[in-house]
PDB file of C-alpha atoms in Angstrom:
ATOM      1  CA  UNK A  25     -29.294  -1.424 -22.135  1.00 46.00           C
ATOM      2  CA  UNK A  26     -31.956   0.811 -20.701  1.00 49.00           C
ATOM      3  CA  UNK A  27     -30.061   3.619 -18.383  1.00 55.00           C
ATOM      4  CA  UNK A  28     -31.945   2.566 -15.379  1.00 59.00           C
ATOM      5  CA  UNK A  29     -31.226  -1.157 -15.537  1.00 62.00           C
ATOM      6  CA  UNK A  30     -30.008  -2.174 -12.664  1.00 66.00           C
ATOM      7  CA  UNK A  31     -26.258  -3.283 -12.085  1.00 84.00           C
ATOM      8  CA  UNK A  32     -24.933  -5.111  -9.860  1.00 94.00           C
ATOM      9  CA  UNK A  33     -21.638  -6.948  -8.706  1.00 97.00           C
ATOM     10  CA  UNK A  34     -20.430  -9.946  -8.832  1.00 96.00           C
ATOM     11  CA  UNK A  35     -19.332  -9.717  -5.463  1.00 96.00           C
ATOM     12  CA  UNK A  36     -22.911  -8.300  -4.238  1.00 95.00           C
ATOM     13  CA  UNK A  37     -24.454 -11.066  -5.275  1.00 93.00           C
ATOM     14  CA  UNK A  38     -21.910 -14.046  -3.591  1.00 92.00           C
ATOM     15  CA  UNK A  39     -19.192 -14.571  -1.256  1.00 91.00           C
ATOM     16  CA  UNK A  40     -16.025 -15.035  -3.787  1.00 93.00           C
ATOM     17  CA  UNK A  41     -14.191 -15.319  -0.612  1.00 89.00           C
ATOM     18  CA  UNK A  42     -15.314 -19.156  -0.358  1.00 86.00           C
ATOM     19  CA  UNK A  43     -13.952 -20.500  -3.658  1.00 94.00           C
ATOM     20  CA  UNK A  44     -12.847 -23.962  -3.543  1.00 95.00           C
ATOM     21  CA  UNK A  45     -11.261 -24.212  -6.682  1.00 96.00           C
ATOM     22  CA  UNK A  46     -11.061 -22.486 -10.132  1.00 97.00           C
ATOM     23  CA  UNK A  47     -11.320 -23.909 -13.868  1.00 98.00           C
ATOM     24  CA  UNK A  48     -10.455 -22.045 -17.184  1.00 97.00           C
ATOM     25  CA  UNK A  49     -10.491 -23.088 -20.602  1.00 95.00           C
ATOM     26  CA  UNK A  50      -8.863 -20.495 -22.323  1.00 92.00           C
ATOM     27  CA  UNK A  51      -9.230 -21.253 -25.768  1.00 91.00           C
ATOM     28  CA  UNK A  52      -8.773 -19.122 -29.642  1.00 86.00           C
ATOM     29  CA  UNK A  53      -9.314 -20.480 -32.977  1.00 86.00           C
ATOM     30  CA  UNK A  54      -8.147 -18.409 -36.202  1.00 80.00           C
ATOM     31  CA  UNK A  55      -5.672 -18.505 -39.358  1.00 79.00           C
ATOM     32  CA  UNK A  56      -3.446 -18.794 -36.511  1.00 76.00           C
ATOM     33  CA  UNK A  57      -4.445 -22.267 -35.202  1.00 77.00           C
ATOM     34  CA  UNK A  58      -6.159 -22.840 -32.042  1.00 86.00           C
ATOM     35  CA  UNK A  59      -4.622 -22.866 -28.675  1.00 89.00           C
ATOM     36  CA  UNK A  60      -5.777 -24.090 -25.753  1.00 91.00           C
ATOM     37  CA  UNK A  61      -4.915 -23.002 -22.390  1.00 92.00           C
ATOM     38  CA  UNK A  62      -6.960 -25.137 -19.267  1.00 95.00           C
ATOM     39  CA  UNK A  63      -6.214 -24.039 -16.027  1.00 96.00           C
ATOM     40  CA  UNK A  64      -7.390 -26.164 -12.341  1.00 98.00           C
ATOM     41  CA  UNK A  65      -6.338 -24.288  -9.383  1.00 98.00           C
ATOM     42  CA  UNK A  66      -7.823 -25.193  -5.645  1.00 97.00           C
ATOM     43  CA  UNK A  67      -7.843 -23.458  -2.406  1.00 95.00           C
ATOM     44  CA  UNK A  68      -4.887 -24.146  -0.023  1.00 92.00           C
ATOM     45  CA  UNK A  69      -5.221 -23.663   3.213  1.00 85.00           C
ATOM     46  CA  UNK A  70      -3.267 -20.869   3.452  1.00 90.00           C
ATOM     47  CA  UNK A  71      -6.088 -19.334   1.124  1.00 92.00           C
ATOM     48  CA  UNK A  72      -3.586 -19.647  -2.261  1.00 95.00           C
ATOM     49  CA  UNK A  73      -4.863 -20.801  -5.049  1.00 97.00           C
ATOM     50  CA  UNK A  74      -2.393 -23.987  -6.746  1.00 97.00           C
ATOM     51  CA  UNK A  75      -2.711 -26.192  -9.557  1.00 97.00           C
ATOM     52  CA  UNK A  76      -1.744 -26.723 -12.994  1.00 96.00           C
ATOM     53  CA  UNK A  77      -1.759 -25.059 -16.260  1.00 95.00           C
ATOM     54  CA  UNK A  78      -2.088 -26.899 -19.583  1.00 94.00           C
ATOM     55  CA  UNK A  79      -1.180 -25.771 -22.735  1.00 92.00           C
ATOM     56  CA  UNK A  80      -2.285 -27.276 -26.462  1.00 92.00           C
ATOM     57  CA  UNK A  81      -1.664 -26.106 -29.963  1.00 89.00           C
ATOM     58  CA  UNK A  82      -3.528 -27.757 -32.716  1.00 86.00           C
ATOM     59  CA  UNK A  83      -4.987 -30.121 -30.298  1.00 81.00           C
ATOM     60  CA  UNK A  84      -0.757 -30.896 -29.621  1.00 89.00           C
ATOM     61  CA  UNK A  85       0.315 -31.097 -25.698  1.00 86.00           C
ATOM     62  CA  UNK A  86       2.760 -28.246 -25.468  1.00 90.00           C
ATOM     63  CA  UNK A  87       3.385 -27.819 -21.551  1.00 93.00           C
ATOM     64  CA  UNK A  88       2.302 -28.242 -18.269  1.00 94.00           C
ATOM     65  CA  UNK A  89       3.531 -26.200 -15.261  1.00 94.00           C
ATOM     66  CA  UNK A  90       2.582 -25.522 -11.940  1.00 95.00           C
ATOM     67  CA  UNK A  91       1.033 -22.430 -10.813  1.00 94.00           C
ATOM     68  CA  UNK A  92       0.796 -20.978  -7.131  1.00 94.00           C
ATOM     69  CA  UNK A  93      -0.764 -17.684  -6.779  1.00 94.00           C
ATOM     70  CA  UNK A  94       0.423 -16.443  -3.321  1.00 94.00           C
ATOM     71  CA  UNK A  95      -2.388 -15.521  -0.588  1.00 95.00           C
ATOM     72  CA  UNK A  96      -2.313 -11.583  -1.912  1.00 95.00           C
ATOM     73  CA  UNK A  97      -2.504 -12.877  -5.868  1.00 95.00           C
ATOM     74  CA  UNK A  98      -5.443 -14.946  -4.859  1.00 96.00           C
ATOM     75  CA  UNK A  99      -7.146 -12.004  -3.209  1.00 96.00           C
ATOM     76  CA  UNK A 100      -6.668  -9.706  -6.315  1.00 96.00           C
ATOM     77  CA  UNK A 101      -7.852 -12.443  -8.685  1.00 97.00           C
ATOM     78  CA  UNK A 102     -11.055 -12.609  -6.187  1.00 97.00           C
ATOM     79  CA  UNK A 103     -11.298  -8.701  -5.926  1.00 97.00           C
ATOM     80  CA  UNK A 104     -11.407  -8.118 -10.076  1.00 98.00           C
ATOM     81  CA  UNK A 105     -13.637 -10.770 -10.037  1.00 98.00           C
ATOM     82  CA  UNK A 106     -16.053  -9.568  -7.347  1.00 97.00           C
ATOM     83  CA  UNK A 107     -15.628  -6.018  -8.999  1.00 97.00           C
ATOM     84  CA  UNK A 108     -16.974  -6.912 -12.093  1.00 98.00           C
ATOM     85  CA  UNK A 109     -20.316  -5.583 -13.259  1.00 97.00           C
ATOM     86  CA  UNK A 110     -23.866  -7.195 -13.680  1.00 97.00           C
ATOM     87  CA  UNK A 111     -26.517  -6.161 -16.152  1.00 96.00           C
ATOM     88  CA  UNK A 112     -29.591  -9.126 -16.036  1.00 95.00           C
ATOM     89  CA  UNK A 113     -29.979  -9.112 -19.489  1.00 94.00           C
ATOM     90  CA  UNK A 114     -29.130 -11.788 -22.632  1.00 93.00           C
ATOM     91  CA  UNK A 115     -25.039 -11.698 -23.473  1.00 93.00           C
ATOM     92  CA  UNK A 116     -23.678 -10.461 -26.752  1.00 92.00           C
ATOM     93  CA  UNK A 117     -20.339 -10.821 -27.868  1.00 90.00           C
ATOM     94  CA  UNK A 118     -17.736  -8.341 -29.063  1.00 87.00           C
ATOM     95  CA  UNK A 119     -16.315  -8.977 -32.490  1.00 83.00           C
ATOM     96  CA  UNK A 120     -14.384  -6.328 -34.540  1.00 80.00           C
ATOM     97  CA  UNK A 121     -12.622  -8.984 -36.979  1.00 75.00           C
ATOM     98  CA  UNK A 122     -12.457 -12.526 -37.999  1.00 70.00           C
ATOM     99  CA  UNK A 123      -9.116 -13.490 -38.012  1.00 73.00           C
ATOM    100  CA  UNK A 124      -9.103 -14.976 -34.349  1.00 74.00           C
ATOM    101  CA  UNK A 125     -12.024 -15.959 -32.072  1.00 84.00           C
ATOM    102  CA  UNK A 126     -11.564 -16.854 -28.260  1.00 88.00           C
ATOM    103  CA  UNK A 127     -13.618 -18.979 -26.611  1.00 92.00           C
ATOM    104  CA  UNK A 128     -12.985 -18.483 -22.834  1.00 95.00           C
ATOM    105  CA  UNK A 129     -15.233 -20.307 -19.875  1.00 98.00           C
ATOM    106  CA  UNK A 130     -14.308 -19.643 -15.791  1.00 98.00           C
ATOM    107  CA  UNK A 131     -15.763 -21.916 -13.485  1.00 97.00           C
ATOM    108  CA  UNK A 132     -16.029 -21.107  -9.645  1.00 97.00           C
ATOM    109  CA  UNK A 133     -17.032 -23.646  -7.053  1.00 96.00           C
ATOM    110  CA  UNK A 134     -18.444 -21.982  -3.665  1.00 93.00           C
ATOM    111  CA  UNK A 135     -19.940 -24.682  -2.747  1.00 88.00           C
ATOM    112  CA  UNK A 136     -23.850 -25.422  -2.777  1.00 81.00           C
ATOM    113  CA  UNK A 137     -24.925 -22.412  -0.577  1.00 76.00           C
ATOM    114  CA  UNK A 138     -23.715 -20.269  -2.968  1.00 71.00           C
ATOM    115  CA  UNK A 139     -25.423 -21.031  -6.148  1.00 67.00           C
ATOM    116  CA  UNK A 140     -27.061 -24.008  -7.483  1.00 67.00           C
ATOM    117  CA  UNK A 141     -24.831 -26.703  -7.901  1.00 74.00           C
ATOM    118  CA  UNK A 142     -22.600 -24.553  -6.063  1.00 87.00           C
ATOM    119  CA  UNK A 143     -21.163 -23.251  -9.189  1.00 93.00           C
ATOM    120  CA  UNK A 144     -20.694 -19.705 -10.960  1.00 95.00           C
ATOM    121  CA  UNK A 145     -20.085 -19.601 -14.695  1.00 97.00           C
ATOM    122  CA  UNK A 146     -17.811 -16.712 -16.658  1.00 98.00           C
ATOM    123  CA  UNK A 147     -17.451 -16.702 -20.093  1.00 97.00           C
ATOM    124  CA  UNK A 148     -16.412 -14.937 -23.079  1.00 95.00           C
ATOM    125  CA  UNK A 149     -16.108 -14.790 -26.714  1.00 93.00           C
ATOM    126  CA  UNK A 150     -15.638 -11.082 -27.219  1.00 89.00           C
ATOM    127  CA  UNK A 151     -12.618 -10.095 -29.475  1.00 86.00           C
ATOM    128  CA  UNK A 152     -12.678  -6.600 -26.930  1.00 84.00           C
ATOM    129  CA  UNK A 153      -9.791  -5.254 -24.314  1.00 87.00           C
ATOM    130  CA  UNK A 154      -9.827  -7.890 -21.973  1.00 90.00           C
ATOM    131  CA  UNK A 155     -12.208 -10.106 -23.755  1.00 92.00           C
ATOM    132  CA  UNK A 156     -15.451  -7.612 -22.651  1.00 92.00           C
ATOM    133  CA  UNK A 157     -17.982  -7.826 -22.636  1.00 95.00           C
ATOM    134  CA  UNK A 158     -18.014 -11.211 -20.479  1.00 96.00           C
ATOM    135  CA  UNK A 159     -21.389 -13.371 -19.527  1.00 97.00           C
ATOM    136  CA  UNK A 160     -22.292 -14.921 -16.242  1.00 97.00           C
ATOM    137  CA  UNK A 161     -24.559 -17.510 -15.350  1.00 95.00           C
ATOM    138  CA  UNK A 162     -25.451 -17.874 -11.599  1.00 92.00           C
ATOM    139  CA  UNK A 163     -28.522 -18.744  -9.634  1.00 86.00           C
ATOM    140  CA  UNK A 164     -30.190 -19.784 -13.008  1.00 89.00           C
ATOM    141  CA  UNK A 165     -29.954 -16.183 -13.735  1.00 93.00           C
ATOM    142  CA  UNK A 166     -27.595 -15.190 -16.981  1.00 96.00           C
ATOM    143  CA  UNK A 167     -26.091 -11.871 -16.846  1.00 97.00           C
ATOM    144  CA  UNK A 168     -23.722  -9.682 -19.085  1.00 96.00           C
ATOM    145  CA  UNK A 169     -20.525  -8.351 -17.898  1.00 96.00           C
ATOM    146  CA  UNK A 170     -19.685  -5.261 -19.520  1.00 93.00           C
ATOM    147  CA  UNK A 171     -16.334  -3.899 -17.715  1.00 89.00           C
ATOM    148  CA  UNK A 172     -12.946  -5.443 -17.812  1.00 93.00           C
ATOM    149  CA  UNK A 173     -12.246  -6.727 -14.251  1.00 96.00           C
ATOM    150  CA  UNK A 174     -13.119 -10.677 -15.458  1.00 96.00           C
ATOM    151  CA  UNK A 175     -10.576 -10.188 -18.406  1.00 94.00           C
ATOM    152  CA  UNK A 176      -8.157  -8.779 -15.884  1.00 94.00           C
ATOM    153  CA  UNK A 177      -8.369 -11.582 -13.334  1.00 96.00           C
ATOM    154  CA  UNK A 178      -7.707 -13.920 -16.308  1.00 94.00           C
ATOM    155  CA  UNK A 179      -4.737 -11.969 -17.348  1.00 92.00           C
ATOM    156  CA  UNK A 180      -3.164 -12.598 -13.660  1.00 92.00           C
ATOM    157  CA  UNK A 181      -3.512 -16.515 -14.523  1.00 93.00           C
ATOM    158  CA  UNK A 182      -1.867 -16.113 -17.554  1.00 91.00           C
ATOM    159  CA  UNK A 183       0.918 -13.880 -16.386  1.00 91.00           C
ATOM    160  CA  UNK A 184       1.463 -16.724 -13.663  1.00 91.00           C
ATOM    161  CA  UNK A 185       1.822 -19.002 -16.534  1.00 89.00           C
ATOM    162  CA  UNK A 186       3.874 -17.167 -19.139  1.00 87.00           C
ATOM    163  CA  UNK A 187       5.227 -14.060 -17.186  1.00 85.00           C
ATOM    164  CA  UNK A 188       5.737 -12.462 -20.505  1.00 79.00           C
ATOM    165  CA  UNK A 189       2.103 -13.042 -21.576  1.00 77.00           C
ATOM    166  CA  UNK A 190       0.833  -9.504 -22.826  1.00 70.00           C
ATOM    167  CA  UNK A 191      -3.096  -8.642 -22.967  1.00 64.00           C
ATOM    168  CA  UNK A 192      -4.455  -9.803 -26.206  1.00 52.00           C
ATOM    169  CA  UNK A 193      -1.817  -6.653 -27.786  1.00 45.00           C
ATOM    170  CA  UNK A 194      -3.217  -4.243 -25.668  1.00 44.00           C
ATOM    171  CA  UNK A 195      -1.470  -1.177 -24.393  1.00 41.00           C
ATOM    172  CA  UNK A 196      -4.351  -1.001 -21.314  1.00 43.00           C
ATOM    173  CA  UNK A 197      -2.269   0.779 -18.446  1.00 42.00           C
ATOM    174  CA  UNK A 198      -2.600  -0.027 -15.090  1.00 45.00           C
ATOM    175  CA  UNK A 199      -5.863  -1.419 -13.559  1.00 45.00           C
ATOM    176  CA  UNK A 200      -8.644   0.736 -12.509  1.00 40.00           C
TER     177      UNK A 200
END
C-alpha cells in the first residue's frame, strides 16, 4: 500500500446507525472439520439487535439459541464496525498455516440510501488476530480492511453465543 493512500472509515463513508438487520456466516474448514456458525439478528425497536444463532459441524445441526445484544452491545458492535479502516485497493488474505481456513461473510442492510441494494459486505479469510485483514464491498467499490475492529465486532457475536468463546487462541488484551 502506497503511504499516501488514502484511508478511510467505515463509518465515514455510511450511517451504521441505520442497520436493519445483520447476517454472518461464520464458517472454518481444516483437519479439524468444518463448522459453521450463521448468525440473523434485526433491529428492535429499542435499537437491540435479536435473532438467532446456528451452529453446524460437518454439515450436522448442533444448536440453535437466541441472541439479544442489549441497546449498549448493539452500539459497540456498530462502533468497531464503523471504526474499522478503509484502503480502496484489491483484498488479500492472511494465511500463516494450512491446518484451518475460515471463511467469514457480514452482511449489513441500511437500507437503499445507503448503498446499492442497500447492502454492505464484510468478509474474511485471513488466518490473522481477529481474522485481519478483512474486505469490504460497498457502493460497487471493494476495499481492504487492515485493522482488527471487524474481527472484534464478530467476537462480541460469538461471545453472545458461547460466552466462553475465546479469539481464534489469541491472548489480544483489551480493545483499542
Amino acid at each position: 500500500m502506497s503511504p499516501r493512500a488514502p484511508r478511510l472509515t467505515l463509518g465515514e463513508l455510511v450511517d451504521l446507525t441505520d442497520v436493519l438487520w445483520v447476517r454472518v456466516n461464520d464458517a472454518w474448514s481444516g483437519m479439524g472439520g468444518h463448522t459453521l456458525t450463521a448468525f440473523d439478528l434485526h433491529r428492535g425497536p429499542e435499537g437491540a439487535l435479536t435473532g438467532t444463532a446456528r451452529h453446524f459441524e460437518d454439515a450436522t445441526f448442533q444448536r440453535e439459541a437466541a441472541i439479544a445484544l442489549p441497546p449498549a452491545a448493539t452500539a459497540e458492535l456498530l462502533g468497531f464496525l464503523a471504526a474499522a479502516p478503509l484502503v480502496k485497493r484489491r483484498y488479500h488474505a492472511h494465511i500463516d498455516h494450512t491446518d484451518d481456513a475460515p471463511h467469514v461473510e457480514m452482511v449489513l442492510d441500511l437500507g437503499p440510501e445507503a448503498s446499492p441494494g442497500g447492502f454492505v459486505t464484510l468478509f474474511s479469510r485471513s488466518q490473522g488476530p481477529y481474522l485481519a485483514p478483512w474486505g469490504a464491498y460497498l457502493r460497487e467499490t471493494l476495499y481492504a480492511s487492515p485493522g482488527e475492529p471487524i474481527g472484534r465486532a464478530l467476537t462480541l457475536l460469538r461471545k453472545a453465543f458461547d460466552p466462553g468463546f475465546e479469539p481464534w487462541g489469541f491472548d489480544l488484551g483489551p480493545a483499542p
